[in-house]
mmCIF file of C-alpha atoms in Angstrom:
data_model
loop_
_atom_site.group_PDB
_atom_site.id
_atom_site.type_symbol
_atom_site.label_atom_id
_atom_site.label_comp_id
_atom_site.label_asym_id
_atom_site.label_seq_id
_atom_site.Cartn_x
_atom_site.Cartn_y
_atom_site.Cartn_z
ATOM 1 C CA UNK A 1 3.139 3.138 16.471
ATOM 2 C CA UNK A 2 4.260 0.067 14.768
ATOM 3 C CA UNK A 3 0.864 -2.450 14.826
ATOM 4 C CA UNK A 4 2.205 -5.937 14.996
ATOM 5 C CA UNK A 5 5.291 -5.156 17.460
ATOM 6 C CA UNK A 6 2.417 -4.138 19.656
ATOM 7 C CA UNK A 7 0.604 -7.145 19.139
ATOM 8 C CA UNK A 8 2.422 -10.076 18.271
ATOM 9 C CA UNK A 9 -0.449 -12.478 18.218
ATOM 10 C CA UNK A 10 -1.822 -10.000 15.460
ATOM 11 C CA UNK A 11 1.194 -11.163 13.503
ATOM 12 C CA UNK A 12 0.456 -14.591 13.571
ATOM 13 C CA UNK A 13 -3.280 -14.405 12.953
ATOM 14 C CA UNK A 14 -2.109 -11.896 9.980
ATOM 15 C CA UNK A 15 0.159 -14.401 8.227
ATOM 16 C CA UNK A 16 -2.288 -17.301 9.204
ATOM 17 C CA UNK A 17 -4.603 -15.146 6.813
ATOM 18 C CA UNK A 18 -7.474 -15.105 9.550
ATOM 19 C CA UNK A 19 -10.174 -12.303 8.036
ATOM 20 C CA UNK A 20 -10.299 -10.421 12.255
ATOM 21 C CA UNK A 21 -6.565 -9.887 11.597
ATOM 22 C CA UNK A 22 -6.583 -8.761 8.029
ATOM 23 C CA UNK A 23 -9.530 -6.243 8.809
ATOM 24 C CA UNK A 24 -7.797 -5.334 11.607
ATOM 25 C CA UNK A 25 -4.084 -4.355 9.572
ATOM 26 C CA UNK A 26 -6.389 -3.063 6.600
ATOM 27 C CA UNK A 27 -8.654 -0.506 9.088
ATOM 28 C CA UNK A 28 -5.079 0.393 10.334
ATOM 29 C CA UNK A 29 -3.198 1.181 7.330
ATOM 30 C CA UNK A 30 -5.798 1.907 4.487
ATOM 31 C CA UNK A 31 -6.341 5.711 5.196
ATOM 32 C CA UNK A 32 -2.417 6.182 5.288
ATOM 33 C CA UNK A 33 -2.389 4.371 2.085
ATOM 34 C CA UNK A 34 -5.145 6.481 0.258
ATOM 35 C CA UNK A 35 -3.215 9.701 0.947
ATOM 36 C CA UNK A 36 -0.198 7.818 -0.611
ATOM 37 C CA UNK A 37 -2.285 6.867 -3.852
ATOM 38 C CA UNK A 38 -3.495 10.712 -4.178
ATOM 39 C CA UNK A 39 0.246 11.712 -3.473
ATOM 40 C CA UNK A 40 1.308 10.006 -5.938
ATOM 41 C CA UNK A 41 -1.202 10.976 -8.062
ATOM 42 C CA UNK A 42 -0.443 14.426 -7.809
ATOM 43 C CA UNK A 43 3.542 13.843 -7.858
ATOM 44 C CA UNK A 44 3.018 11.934 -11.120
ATOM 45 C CA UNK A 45 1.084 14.663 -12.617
ATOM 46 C CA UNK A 46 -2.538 12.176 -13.446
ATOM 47 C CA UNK A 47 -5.212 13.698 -11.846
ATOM 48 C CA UNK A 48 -7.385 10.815 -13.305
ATOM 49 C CA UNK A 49 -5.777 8.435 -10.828
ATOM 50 C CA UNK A 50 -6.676 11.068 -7.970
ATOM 51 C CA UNK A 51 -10.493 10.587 -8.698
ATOM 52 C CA UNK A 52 -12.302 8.657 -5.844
ATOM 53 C CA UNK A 53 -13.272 5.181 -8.016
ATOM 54 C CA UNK A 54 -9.463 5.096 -9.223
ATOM 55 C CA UNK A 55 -8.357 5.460 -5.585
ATOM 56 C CA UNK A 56 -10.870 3.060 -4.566
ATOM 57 C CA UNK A 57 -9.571 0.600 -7.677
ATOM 58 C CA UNK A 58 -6.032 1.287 -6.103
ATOM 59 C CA UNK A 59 -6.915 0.246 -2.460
ATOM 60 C CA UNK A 60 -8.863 -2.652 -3.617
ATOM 61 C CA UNK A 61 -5.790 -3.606 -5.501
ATOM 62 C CA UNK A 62 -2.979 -2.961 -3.449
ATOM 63 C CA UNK A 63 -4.225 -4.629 0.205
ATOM 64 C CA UNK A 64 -5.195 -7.727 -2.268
ATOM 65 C CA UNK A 65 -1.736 -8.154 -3.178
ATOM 66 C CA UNK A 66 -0.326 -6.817 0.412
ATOM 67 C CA UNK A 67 -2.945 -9.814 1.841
ATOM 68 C CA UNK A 68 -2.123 -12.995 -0.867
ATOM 69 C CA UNK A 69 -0.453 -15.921 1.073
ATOM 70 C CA UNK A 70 2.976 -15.028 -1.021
ATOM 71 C CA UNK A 71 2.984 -11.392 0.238
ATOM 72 C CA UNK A 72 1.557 -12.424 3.828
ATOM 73 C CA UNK A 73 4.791 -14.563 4.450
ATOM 74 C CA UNK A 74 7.218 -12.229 2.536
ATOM 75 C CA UNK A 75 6.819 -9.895 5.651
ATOM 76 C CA UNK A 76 9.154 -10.209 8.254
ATOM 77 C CA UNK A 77 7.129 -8.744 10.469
ATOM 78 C CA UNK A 78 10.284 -7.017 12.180
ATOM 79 C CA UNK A 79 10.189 -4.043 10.611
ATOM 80 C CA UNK A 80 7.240 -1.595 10.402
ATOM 81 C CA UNK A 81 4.518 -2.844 7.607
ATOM 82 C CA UNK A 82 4.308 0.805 6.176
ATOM 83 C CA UNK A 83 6.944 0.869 3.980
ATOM 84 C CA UNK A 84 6.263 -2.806 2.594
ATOM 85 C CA UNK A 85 2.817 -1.787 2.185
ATOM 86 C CA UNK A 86 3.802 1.572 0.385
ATOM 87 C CA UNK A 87 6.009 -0.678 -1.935
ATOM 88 C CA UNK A 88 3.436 -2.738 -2.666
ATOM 89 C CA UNK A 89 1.169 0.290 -3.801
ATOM 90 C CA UNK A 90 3.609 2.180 -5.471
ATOM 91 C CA UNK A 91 3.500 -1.022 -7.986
ATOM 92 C CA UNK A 92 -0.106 -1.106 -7.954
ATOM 93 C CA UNK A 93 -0.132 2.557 -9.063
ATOM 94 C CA UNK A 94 2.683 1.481 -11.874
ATOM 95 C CA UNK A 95 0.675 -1.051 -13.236
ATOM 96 C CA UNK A 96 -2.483 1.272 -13.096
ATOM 97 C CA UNK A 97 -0.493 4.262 -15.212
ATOM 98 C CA UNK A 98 0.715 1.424 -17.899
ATOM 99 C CA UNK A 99 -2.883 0.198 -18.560
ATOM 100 C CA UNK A 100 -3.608 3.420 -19.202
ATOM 101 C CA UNK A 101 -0.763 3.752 -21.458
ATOM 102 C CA UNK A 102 0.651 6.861 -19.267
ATOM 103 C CA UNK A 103 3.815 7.346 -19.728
ATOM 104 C CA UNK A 104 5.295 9.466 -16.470
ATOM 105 C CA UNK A 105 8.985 10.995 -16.759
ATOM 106 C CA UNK A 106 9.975 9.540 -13.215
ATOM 107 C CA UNK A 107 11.702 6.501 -12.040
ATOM 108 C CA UNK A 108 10.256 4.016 -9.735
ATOM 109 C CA UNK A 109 12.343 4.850 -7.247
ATOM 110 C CA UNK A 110 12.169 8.434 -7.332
ATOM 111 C CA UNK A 111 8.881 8.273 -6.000
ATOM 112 C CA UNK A 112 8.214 9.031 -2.897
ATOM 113 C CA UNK A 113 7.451 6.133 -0.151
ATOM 114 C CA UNK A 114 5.324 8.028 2.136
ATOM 115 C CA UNK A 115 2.988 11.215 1.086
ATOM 116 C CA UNK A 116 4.490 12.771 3.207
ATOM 117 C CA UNK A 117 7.767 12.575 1.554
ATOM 118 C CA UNK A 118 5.584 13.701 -1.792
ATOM 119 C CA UNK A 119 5.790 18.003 -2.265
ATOM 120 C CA UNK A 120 2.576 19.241 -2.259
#
């Protein structure tokens, strides 16, 4: 169920950067996007980034870039905020695997957007 086409007002308190709205999209979204981050994980073959602090470091990472002014805006808020989110943590995991000087065999963009999408 797509959040804000249910609730446009949500939208505008969202991009408005009102804390109710931004707990409310982050309560929504940030188990979906924890199974992403171990997905990955796993796809990627770095079982460090699967541990519970580096998925924590991810989250805390990810929803503060999905929840800057810049990325608030970006939306379009027409089409569902999964994917957009998933984008924007697929980077955050990215930038995680170059600090630790991983080096992964896979393109961006053959990673998968949704765990589900990930094999198991």
């Amino acid at each position: 169920m797509p959040l804000f086409r249910n609730t446009p007002q949500l939208l505008v308190e969202f991009r408005a950067g009102k804390p109710a709205a931004l707990e409310q999209v982050y309560r929504y979204y940030v188990r979906p996007v924890d199974t992403y981050f171990r997905a990955l994980a796993r796809f990627a073959g770095v079982a460090e980034l699967s541990q519970p602090s580096a998925v924590a470091d991810l989250l805390q990472e990810a929803f503060i870039r999905a929840f800057s002014e810049n990325a608030r805006m970006a939306y379009d808020g027409l089409r569902e905020y999964s994917p957009y989110l998933h984008t924007i943590a697929r980077n955050c995991f990215f930038d995680a695997l170059r600090k630790r000087k991983k080096e992964v065999l896979i393109a961006p963009e053959d990673l998968p957007l949704t765990a589900d999408d990930a094999p198991a």
